[in-house]
Every structure is written in structure tokens, then in C-alpha cells.
Amino acid sequence: MANMSDISLDYVNSSDYYPIPFEDYHHGGPSHYVPGSIFAVFIIVGVVTNVLGLASLVHFRMWLKHEGYVYLVAIFAANVGILLFDSTTFCITHWNFGEYPPDSSEFMCRVWHFLMTIHFVTGWLSVALLLNVYLREHLTQRRRCGCPIFAVKYCTLFASKIVVGIIFGVVFILGLPYLGLFGLNYYAYGTYCSPQGPLHVYVVLYWVECGLMWALPFLLFLPVILLLTLCMSRDGNQFGFSGIEERSLGAEQFRTVAVTLSSTNLFSYFLVGFVFLATALDGFVSVVLETAIAFSIGFQPVFCFVILKEFRIEVLRKLRELGCCKCLPQICWPSGDERRIRLQDLEENAEQE
């Protein structure tokens, strides 16, 4: 009969505890350090790009031009949290051959698992963003939709802020039990962070979170709305409706951004499912899949910068003001009309003085 020390060691080294099976690591070889190094680089690049994208959207207050930018701000903020806590946890565990970051203290054990629930927010944010674009298409083309009053109210800046607040609020409430469920457990071979108390409470909570914040948006709502948006014909009236501005190139660009981000998020979270399967097979495969997820999340702000002309112009103009004009394309320079307007303003100011 095995003693308690052997049982504890078997549990700590099992795939039920660590994201990657302990026995699958390649200690010190290239197959261990090369994927881990690439993974760490993508995490750092992803955090930097999302922070810069978030700061740029907030600085230029882009949501005043299109309420959909509120969802982009929320998605970039969520991406930063996912890369800092979920992806970083996986990376550190890989580099340290199975050492789990929350094992360091009781505070880290509880708070870290609470913060890791941020990855549940992306699904509904993608659904809300795509729904905004879908309803705008109906309004601007004067098409019949199920509830036009709801569409008009939903496509407003105030409603966008309310929706984002509700999504983050639900994730916050669902994450609070983790502060009490997790704690340091003491074994013969060390101290490890794991669920305390009845295990069925943690299992029920986890599956409720997965079903409500993961399965519903990614397996039901997001694929349906994405398909409807892609199949929607864009021929129709060119005039606005109930305060919605005229359809323009900017609206088409934002539609492209919404479809691109929703598709990449859908792709990323399908990869997450493969990661859970791969962790039971090989640590190298799981790290490669996590690297692909970090890449898709980290380069979302780059896609927005390339596609959204309004956002790109604001960023380039700011760089021009900071003295970076010489290396920037012609778009950062003011047009002839802008130069005439500025010259007239200077002449008027001189006359008043």
C-alpha cells in the first residue's frame, strides 16, 4: 500500500495539477528552450502592442467617432491580462520544469487564479463587437430587423459602455469564489497551490464558467453572428437612420476589423481546446499551440492599425508632432486644405494681436 508521501507526489506531478505533464519535459534540450524562448518573445511583443493600442485609443478618444471602439479598448485590455497571467503562467511553468507561479505564497495562490479568469471575457466582447457591426449594417441600409428600436439603442456610445461593464462585471463575480477556493496545501515534498475543501464545488464552478463564458459565445453566438455578417449583402441605401452616420469607407473598415478580430479570437480559443488535449500528450506540442495563441492575440492591434485609416492617421499625426515625421509616410503630413486652414488661423490670430 502506498504511503501518503507517494500519493502527494503522484498528485503534484500529475497532469491534473500542472498545465504540462511533468514527465513530458525535455530537461535542458533545444526542444525545451527554443519553443519557450519564442513563446516568451511573443508574450512580450503582444503585451507591448496591446498596451500601445489601448493607450492610443484612449488618448485619441476614438469612441467619439464610432462606439465600436469601446469594444476594441475592452478587447485590448483583456488581451493584456490574458498574456500577463494566463500565457505567462504557462511560459513560466514550462521554463521552470513544472514549477507553478502561484506556489510562491498564499496571497499569490488566491489572487493569481482570480486574475486568470480574465480569459473568459474575450468571447462575449467579440460577440458584442460583431453584433454592433451587424446591427449598424441593418440600420444604415434601412433593412428590416427583428427589433429596430433595440438596434438603434444598441448602436450608441452609452449602450456600448453598459455592455462592456456588464461583461466584465459577470466575469468579476464568477472569479470571486477563486479567492476562497484556492490555497496552499502542504505535502511531504513541498507546498503547492491547489483547490481547498470539497473538490466538487470547484469542478461545478469551473464548468459553469466554461459553459456560460466560453461555450455559449464561442460555440453558439459568435459563429452564427460571424456567418450572418459575412453573408450579408452590402447593397442598399447610402443614407443614415436615426442618428447613425452615413455609410462610408470608415464603416467598411470597422466591419473588416470586427470580422478579423472575431475570427482570430474564435481561432485562438479553439486552439485552447487543443492545448488541453495536447497537455496529456506532449509538452512540446502544447507550447507550440500556446505560442500560436499568443501570436494571434498580440498582433490584433497591428491589424487594427493597418485596417483602420482614422486610427492610423491619428497615430501618425501624433508621431509627427513628436518629431518623427522624416521616417513616416506622406499620410502623416497635413493636406493642402489643412495647411490653408492653419494659415488662415495664423493670419487671424496675427490681426487680433
PDB file of N, CA and C in Angstrom, residues 27-104:
ATOM      1  N   HIS A  27      14.396  18.137 -20.380  1.00  0.00           N
ATOM      2  CA  HIS A  27      15.233  18.923 -19.474  1.00  0.00           C
ATOM      3  C   HIS A  27      16.479  19.418 -20.191  1.00  0.00           C
ATOM      4  N   GLY A  28      16.524  20.735 -20.404  1.00  0.00           N
ATOM      5  CA  GLY A  28      17.730  21.383 -20.881  1.00  0.00           C
ATOM      6  C   GLY A  28      18.011  21.254 -22.358  1.00  0.00           C
ATOM      7  N   GLY A  29      17.208  20.546 -23.121  1.00  0.00           N
ATOM      8  CA  GLY A  29      17.468  20.363 -24.535  1.00  0.00           C
ATOM      9  C   GLY A  29      16.897  21.483 -25.385  1.00  0.00           C
ATOM     10  N   PRO A  30      17.281  21.535 -26.672  1.00  0.00           N
ATOM     11  CA  PRO A  30      16.746  22.557 -27.574  1.00  0.00           C
ATOM     12  C   PRO A  30      15.234  22.497 -27.718  1.00  0.00           C
ATOM     13  N   SER A  31      14.660  21.293 -27.667  1.00  0.00           N
ATOM     14  CA  SER A  31      13.211  21.171 -27.784  1.00  0.00           C
ATOM     15  C   SER A  31      12.490  21.785 -26.599  1.00  0.00           C
ATOM     16  N   HIS A  32      13.222  22.072 -25.537  1.00  0.00           N
ATOM     17  CA  HIS A  32      12.625  22.735 -24.378  1.00  0.00           C
ATOM     18  C   HIS A  32      12.823  24.247 -24.433  1.00  0.00           C
ATOM     19  N   TYR A  33      14.063  24.692 -24.673  1.00  0.00           N
ATOM     20  CA  TYR A  33      14.368  26.118 -24.568  1.00  0.00           C
ATOM     21  C   TYR A  33      13.993  26.917 -25.814  1.00  0.00           C
ATOM     22  N   VAL A  34      14.091  26.341 -27.004  1.00  0.00           N
ATOM     23  CA  VAL A  34      13.775  27.096 -28.224  1.00  0.00           C
ATOM     24  C   VAL A  34      12.299  27.464 -28.282  1.00  0.00           C
ATOM     25  N   PRO A  35      11.362  26.509 -28.138  1.00  0.00           N
ATOM     26  CA  PRO A  35       9.946  26.911 -28.127  1.00  0.00           C
ATOM     27  C   PRO A  35       9.608  27.862 -26.977  1.00  0.00           C
ATOM     28  N   GLY A  36      10.235  27.625 -25.808  1.00  0.00           N
ATOM     29  CA  GLY A  36       9.976  28.515 -24.679  1.00  0.00           C
ATOM     30  C   GLY A  36      10.452  29.928 -24.932  1.00  0.00           C
ATOM     31  N   SER A  37      11.602  30.077 -25.595  1.00  0.00           N
ATOM     32  CA  SER A  37      12.124  31.408 -25.905  1.00  0.00           C
ATOM     33  C   SER A  37      11.226  32.139 -26.896  1.00  0.00           C
ATOM     34  N   ILE A  38      10.778  31.438 -27.936  1.00  0.00           N
ATOM     35  CA  ILE A  38       9.874  32.056 -28.917  1.00  0.00           C
ATOM     36  C   ILE A  38       8.557  32.439 -28.250  1.00  0.00           C
ATOM     37  N   PHE A  39       8.064  31.572 -27.394  1.00  0.00           N
ATOM     38  CA  PHE A  39       6.823  31.848 -26.666  1.00  0.00           C
ATOM     39  C   PHE A  39       6.963  33.107 -25.814  1.00  0.00           C
ATOM     40  N   ALA A  40       8.073  33.243 -25.100  1.00  0.00           N
ATOM     41  CA  ALA A  40       8.294  34.419 -24.256  1.00  0.00           C
ATOM     42  C   ALA A  40       8.386  35.695 -25.082  1.00  0.00           C
ATOM     43  N   VAL A  41       9.038  35.623 -26.243  1.00  0.00           N
ATOM     44  CA  VAL A  41       9.144  36.804 -27.118  1.00  0.00           C
ATOM     45  C   VAL A  41       7.766  37.252 -27.588  1.00  0.00           C
ATOM     46  N   PHE A  42       6.924  36.313 -27.987  1.00  0.00           N
ATOM     47  CA  PHE A  42       5.579  36.665 -28.457  1.00  0.00           C
ATOM     48  C   PHE A  42       4.739  37.246 -27.319  1.00  0.00           C
ATOM     49  N   ILE A  43       4.944  36.772 -26.101  1.00  0.00           N
ATOM     50  CA  ILE A  43       4.215  37.345 -24.963  1.00  0.00           C
ATOM     51  C   ILE A  43       4.625  38.798 -24.753  1.00  0.00           C
ATOM     52  N   ILE A  44       5.936  39.065 -24.760  1.00  0.00           N
ATOM     53  CA  ILE A  44       6.426  40.428 -24.554  1.00  0.00           C
ATOM     54  C   ILE A  44       5.940  41.350 -25.666  1.00  0.00           C
ATOM     55  N   VAL A  45       6.073  40.906 -26.920  1.00  0.00           N
ATOM     56  CA  VAL A  45       5.618  41.722 -28.053  1.00  0.00           C
ATOM     57  C   VAL A  45       4.117  41.952 -27.980  1.00  0.00           C
ATOM     58  N   GLY A  46       3.371  40.926 -27.625  1.00  0.00           N
ATOM     59  CA  GLY A  46       1.924  41.066 -27.529  1.00  0.00           C
ATOM     60  C   GLY A  46       1.491  42.040 -26.455  1.00  0.00           C
ATOM     61  N   VAL A  47       2.144  41.991 -25.300  1.00  0.00           N
ATOM     62  CA  VAL A  47       1.814  42.942 -24.232  1.00  0.00           C
ATOM     63  C   VAL A  47       2.116  44.372 -24.672  1.00  0.00           C
ATOM     64  N   VAL A  48       3.267  44.580 -25.313  1.00  0.00           N
ATOM     65  CA  VAL A  48       3.645  45.928 -25.756  1.00  0.00           C
ATOM     66  C   VAL A  48       2.665  46.460 -26.796  1.00  0.00           C
ATOM     67  N   THR A  49       2.325  45.657 -27.803  1.00  0.00           N
ATOM     68  CA  THR A  49       1.421  46.118 -28.853  1.00  0.00           C
ATOM     69  C   THR A  49       0.021  46.407 -28.313  1.00  0.00           C
ATOM     70  N   ASN A  50      -0.483  45.563 -27.431  1.00  0.00           N
ATOM     71  CA  ASN A  50      -1.814  45.792 -26.878  1.00  0.00           C
ATOM     72  C   ASN A  50      -1.848  46.994 -25.950  1.00  0.00           C
ATOM     73  N   VAL A  51      -0.778  47.202 -25.181  1.00  0.00           N
ATOM     74  CA  VAL A  51      -0.723  48.386 -24.313  1.00  0.00           C
ATOM     75  C   VAL A  51      -0.660  49.659 -25.158  1.00  0.00           C
ATOM     76  N   LEU A  52       0.163  49.650 -26.217  1.00  0.00           N
ATOM     77  CA  LEU A  52       0.239  50.819 -27.091  1.00  0.00           C
ATOM     78  C   LEU A  52      -1.086  51.065 -27.804  1.00  0.00           C
ATOM     79  N   GLY A  53      -1.728  49.994 -28.281  1.00  0.00           N
ATOM     80  CA  GLY A  53      -3.027  50.160 -28.924  1.00  0.00           C
ATOM     81  C   GLY A  53      -4.078  50.680 -27.974  1.00  0.00           C
ATOM     82  N   LEU A  54      -4.090  50.152 -26.746  1.00  0.00           N
ATOM     83  CA  LEU A  54      -5.032  50.622 -25.732  1.00  0.00           C
ATOM     84  C   LEU A  54      -4.796  52.081 -25.383  1.00  0.00           C
ATOM     85  N   ALA A  55      -3.530  52.449 -25.170  1.00  0.00           N
ATOM     86  CA  ALA A  55      -3.208  53.832 -24.834  1.00  0.00           C
ATOM     87  C   ALA A  55      -3.554  54.789 -25.978  1.00  0.00           C
ATOM     88  N   SER A  56      -3.342  54.357 -27.212  1.00  0.00           N
ATOM     89  CA  SER A  56      -3.649  55.210 -28.360  1.00  0.00           C
ATOM     90  C   SER A  56      -5.148  55.435 -28.490  1.00  0.00           C
ATOM     91  N   LEU A  57      -5.948  54.384 -28.344  1.00  0.00           N
ATOM     92  CA  LEU A  57      -7.391  54.541 -28.436  1.00  0.00           C
ATOM     93  C   LEU A  57      -7.932  55.455 -27.351  1.00  0.00           C
ATOM     94  N   VAL A  58      -7.401  55.321 -26.137  1.00  0.00           N
ATOM     95  CA  VAL A  58      -7.849  56.168 -25.033  1.00  0.00           C
ATOM     96  C   VAL A  58      -7.383  57.606 -25.227  1.00  0.00           C
ATOM     97  N   HIS A  59      -6.142  57.782 -25.669  1.00  0.00           N
ATOM     98  CA  HIS A  59      -5.595  59.135 -25.846  1.00  0.00           C
ATOM     99  C   HIS A  59      -6.355  59.921 -26.914  1.00  0.00           C
ATOM    100  N   PHE A  60      -6.679  59.272 -28.034  1.00  0.00           N
ATOM    101  CA  PHE A  60      -7.370  59.954 -29.129  1.00  0.00           C
ATOM    102  C   PHE A  60      -8.888  59.915 -28.985  1.00  0.00           C
ATOM    103  N   ARG A  61      -9.382  59.199 -27.961  1.00  0.00           N
ATOM    104  CA  ARG A  61     -10.822  59.111 -27.707  1.00  0.00           C
ATOM    105  C   ARG A  61     -11.558  58.704 -28.979  1.00  0.00           C
ATOM    106  N   MET A  62     -11.112  57.601 -29.542  1.00  0.00           N
ATOM    107  CA  MET A  62     -11.639  57.156 -30.821  1.00  0.00           C
ATOM    108  C   MET A  62     -13.111  56.758 -30.745  1.00  0.00           C
ATOM    109  N   TRP A  63     -13.618  56.445 -29.552  1.00  0.00           N
ATOM    110  CA  TRP A  63     -15.011  56.042 -29.424  1.00  0.00           C
ATOM    111  C   TRP A  63     -15.974  57.178 -29.749  1.00  0.00           C
ATOM    112  N   LEU A  64     -15.480  58.422 -29.795  1.00  0.00           N
ATOM    113  CA  LEU A  64     -16.332  59.531 -30.202  1.00  0.00           C
ATOM    114  C   LEU A  64     -16.629  59.493 -31.706  1.00  0.00           C
ATOM    115  N   LYS A  65     -15.811  58.788 -32.468  1.00  0.00           N
ATOM    116  CA  LYS A  65     -16.039  58.644 -33.903  1.00  0.00           C
ATOM    117  C   LYS A  65     -16.859  57.403 -34.232  1.00  0.00           C
ATOM    118  N   HIS A  66     -16.766  56.381 -33.398  1.00  0.00           N
ATOM    119  CA  HIS A  66     -17.508  55.134 -33.613  1.00  0.00           C
ATOM    120  C   HIS A  66     -17.577  54.425 -32.273  1.00  0.00           C
ATOM    121  N   GLU A  67     -18.800  54.099 -31.822  1.00  0.00           N
ATOM    122  CA  GLU A  67     -18.952  53.478 -30.500  1.00  0.00           C
ATOM    123  C   GLU A  67     -18.298  52.109 -30.432  1.00  0.00           C
ATOM    124  N   GLY A  68     -18.029  51.500 -31.592  1.00  0.00           N
ATOM    125  CA  GLY A  68     -17.378  50.192 -31.585  1.00  0.00           C
ATOM    126  C   GLY A  68     -15.979  50.214 -31.011  1.00  0.00           C
ATOM    127  N   TYR A  69     -15.345  51.391 -30.978  1.00  0.00           N
ATOM    128  CA  TYR A  69     -14.003  51.481 -30.396  1.00  0.00           C
ATOM    129  C   TYR A  69     -14.015  51.166 -28.901  1.00  0.00           C
ATOM    130  N   VAL A  70     -15.168  51.294 -28.254  1.00  0.00           N
ATOM    131  CA  VAL A  70     -15.267  50.910 -26.841  1.00  0.00           C
ATOM    132  C   VAL A  70     -14.957  49.424 -26.687  1.00  0.00           C
ATOM    133  N   TYR A  71     -15.467  48.615 -27.605  1.00  0.00           N
ATOM    134  CA  TYR A  71     -15.204  47.177 -27.555  1.00  0.00           C
ATOM    135  C   TYR A  71     -13.737  46.876 -27.866  1.00  0.00           C
ATOM    136  N   LEU A  72     -13.138  47.656 -28.757  1.00  0.00           N
ATOM    137  CA  LEU A  72     -11.716  47.451 -29.044  1.00  0.00           C
ATOM    138  C   LEU A  72     -10.864  47.760 -27.812  1.00  0.00           C
ATOM    139  N   VAL A  73     -11.208  48.827 -27.097  1.00  0.00           N
ATOM    140  CA  VAL A  73     -10.487  49.156 -25.859  1.00  0.00           C
ATOM    141  C   VAL A  73     -10.593  48.005 -24.864  1.00  0.00           C
ATOM    142  N   ALA A  74     -11.800  47.470 -24.710  1.00  0.00           N
ATOM    143  CA  ALA A  74     -12.001  46.363 -23.773  1.00  0.00           C
ATOM    144  C   ALA A  74     -11.247  45.108 -24.214  1.00  0.00           C
ATOM    145  N   ILE A  75     -11.247  44.824 -25.516  1.00  0.00           N
ATOM    146  CA  ILE A  75     -10.546  43.634 -26.015  1.00  0.00           C
ATOM    147  C   ILE A  75      -9.044  43.770 -25.820  1.00  0.00           C
ATOM    148  N   PHE A  76      -8.480  44.947 -26.101  1.00  0.00           N
ATOM    149  CA  PHE A  76      -7.040  45.145 -25.894  1.00  0.00           C
ATOM    150  C   PHE A  76      -6.677  45.016 -24.421  1.00  0.00           C
ATOM    151  N   ALA A  77      -7.518  45.562 -23.533  1.00  0.00           N
ATOM    152  CA  ALA A  77      -7.259  45.429 -22.097  1.00  0.00           C
ATOM    153  C   ALA A  77      -7.317  43.965 -21.666  1.00  0.00           C
ATOM    154  N   ALA A  78      -8.296  43.227 -22.180  1.00  0.00           N
ATOM    155  CA  ALA A  78      -8.394  41.802 -21.855  1.00  0.00           C
ATOM    156  C   ALA A  78      -7.193  41.030 -22.400  1.00  0.00           C
ATOM    157  N   ASN A  79      -6.732  41.408 -23.591  1.00  0.00           N
ATOM    158  CA  ASN A  79      -5.550  40.739 -24.167  1.00  0.00           C
ATOM    159  C   ASN A  79      -4.326  40.911 -23.280  1.00  0.00           C
ATOM    160  N   VAL A  80      -4.160  42.112 -22.722  1.00  0.00           N
ATOM    161  CA  VAL A  80      -3.029  42.350 -21.817  1.00  0.00           C
ATOM    162  C   VAL A  80      -3.124  41.430 -20.604  1.00  0.00           C
ATOM    163  N   GLY A  81      -4.317  41.319 -20.023  1.00  0.00           N
ATOM    164  CA  GLY A  81      -4.486  40.434 -18.875  1.00  0.00           C
ATOM    165  C   GLY A  81      -4.256  38.980 -19.207  1.00  0.00           C
ATOM    166  N   ILE A  82      -4.739  38.537 -20.370  1.00  0.00           N
ATOM    167  CA  ILE A  82      -4.551  37.144 -20.770  1.00  0.00           C
ATOM    168  C   ILE A  82      -3.071  36.827 -20.949  1.00  0.00           C
ATOM    169  N   LEU A  83      -2.341  37.729 -21.609  1.00  0.00           N
ATOM    170  CA  LEU A  83      -0.914  37.492 -21.838  1.00  0.00           C
ATOM    171  C   LEU A  83      -0.117  37.561 -20.532  1.00  0.00           C
ATOM    172  N   LEU A  84      -0.473  38.465 -19.635  1.00  0.00           N
ATOM    173  CA  LEU A  84       0.284  38.638 -18.398  1.00  0.00           C
ATOM    174  C   LEU A  84       0.056  37.511 -17.404  1.00  0.00           C
ATOM    175  N   PHE A  85      -1.154  36.966 -17.354  1.00  0.00           N
ATOM    176  CA  PHE A  85      -1.467  35.989 -16.323  1.00  0.00           C
ATOM    177  C   PHE A  85      -1.602  34.570 -16.875  1.00  0.00           C
ATOM    178  N   ASP A  86      -2.409  34.374 -17.905  1.00  0.00           N
ATOM    179  CA  ASP A  86      -2.599  33.012 -18.420  1.00  0.00           C
ATOM    180  C   ASP A  86      -1.385  32.537 -19.217  1.00  0.00           C
ATOM    181  N   SER A  87      -0.995  33.301 -20.240  1.00  0.00           N
ATOM    182  CA  SER A  87       0.133  32.873 -21.071  1.00  0.00           C
ATOM    183  C   SER A  87       1.442  32.873 -20.288  1.00  0.00           C
ATOM    184  N   THR A  88       1.642  33.889 -19.435  1.00  0.00           N
ATOM    185  CA  THR A  88       2.865  33.947 -18.640  1.00  0.00           C
ATOM    186  C   THR A  88       2.956  32.775 -17.671  1.00  0.00           C
ATOM    187  N   THR A  89       1.823  32.383 -17.093  1.00  0.00           N
ATOM    188  CA  THR A  89       1.814  31.218 -16.206  1.00  0.00           C
ATOM    189  C   THR A  89       2.276  29.969 -16.941  1.00  0.00           C
ATOM    190  N   PHE A  90       1.736  29.779 -18.138  1.00  0.00           N
ATOM    191  CA  PHE A  90       2.135  28.621 -18.943  1.00  0.00           C
ATOM    192  C   PHE A  90       3.612  28.678 -19.294  1.00  0.00           C
ATOM    193  N   CYS A  91       4.100  29.878 -19.647  1.00  0.00           N
ATOM    194  CA  CYS A  91       5.503  30.027 -20.033  1.00  0.00           C
ATOM    195  C   CYS A  91       6.446  29.772 -18.860  1.00  0.00           C
ATOM    196  N   ILE A  92       6.131  30.338 -17.703  1.00  0.00           N
ATOM    197  CA  ILE A  92       6.984  30.148 -16.521  1.00  0.00           C
ATOM    198  C   ILE A  92       6.992  28.681 -16.104  1.00  0.00           C
ATOM    199  N   THR A  93       5.837  28.044 -16.152  1.00  0.00           N
ATOM    200  CA  THR A  93       5.760  26.630 -15.804  1.00  0.00           C
ATOM    201  C   THR A  93       6.612  25.791 -16.744  1.00  0.00           C
ATOM    202  N   HIS A  94       6.629  26.174 -18.019  1.00  0.00           N
ATOM    203  CA  HIS A  94       7.449  25.450 -18.991  1.00  0.00           C
ATOM    204  C   HIS A  94       8.936  25.651 -18.721  1.00  0.00           C
ATOM    205  N   TRP A  95       9.344  26.903 -18.497  1.00  0.00           N
ATOM    206  CA  TRP A  95      10.756  27.196 -18.285  1.00  0.00           C
ATOM    207  C   TRP A  95      11.293  26.580 -17.002  1.00  0.00           C
ATOM    208  N   ASN A  96      10.457  26.545 -15.954  1.00  0.00           N
ATOM    209  CA  ASN A  96      10.908  26.043 -14.653  1.00  0.00           C
ATOM    210  C   ASN A  96      10.603  24.563 -14.455  1.00  0.00           C
ATOM    211  N   PHE A  97      10.329  23.843 -15.558  1.00  0.00           N
ATOM    212  CA  PHE A  97      10.111  22.398 -15.500  1.00  0.00           C
ATOM    213  C   PHE A  97       8.995  22.026 -14.537  1.00  0.00           C
ATOM    214  N   GLY A  98       7.871  22.758 -14.605  1.00  0.00           N
ATOM    215  CA  GLY A  98       6.698  22.376 -13.832  1.00  0.00           C
ATOM    216  C   GLY A  98       6.453  23.179 -12.585  1.00  0.00           C
ATOM    217  N   GLU A  99       7.305  24.139 -12.237  1.00  0.00           N
ATOM    218  CA  GLU A  99       7.078  24.950 -11.039  1.00  0.00           C
ATOM    219  C   GLU A  99       5.994  25.984 -11.335  1.00  0.00           C
ATOM    220  N   TYR A 100       4.952  25.960 -10.543  1.00  0.00           N
ATOM    221  CA  TYR A 100       3.765  26.774 -10.762  1.00  0.00           C
ATOM    222  C   TYR A 100       3.940  28.123 -10.069  1.00  0.00           C
ATOM    223  N   PRO A 101       3.755  29.273 -10.764  1.00  0.00           N
ATOM    224  CA  PRO A 101       3.982  30.592 -10.144  1.00  0.00           C
ATOM    225  C   PRO A 101       3.162  30.841  -8.880  1.00  0.00           C
ATOM    226  N   PRO A 102       1.863  30.470  -8.809  1.00  0.00           N
ATOM    227  CA  PRO A 102       1.112  30.733  -7.572  1.00  0.00           C
ATOM    228  C   PRO A 102       1.584  29.951  -6.354  1.00  0.00           C
ATOM    229  N   ASP A 103       2.535  29.032  -6.519  1.00  0.00           N
ATOM    230  CA  ASP A 103       3.029  28.269  -5.372  1.00  0.00           C
ATOM    231  C   ASP A 103       3.867  29.120  -4.427  1.00  0.00           C
ATOM    232  N   SER A 104       4.164  30.373  -4.812  1.00  0.00           N
ATOM    233  CA  SER A 104       5.100  31.173  -4.031  1.00  0.00           C
ATOM    234  C   SER A 104       4.533  31.634  -2.696  1.00  0.00           C
TER     235      SER A 104
END
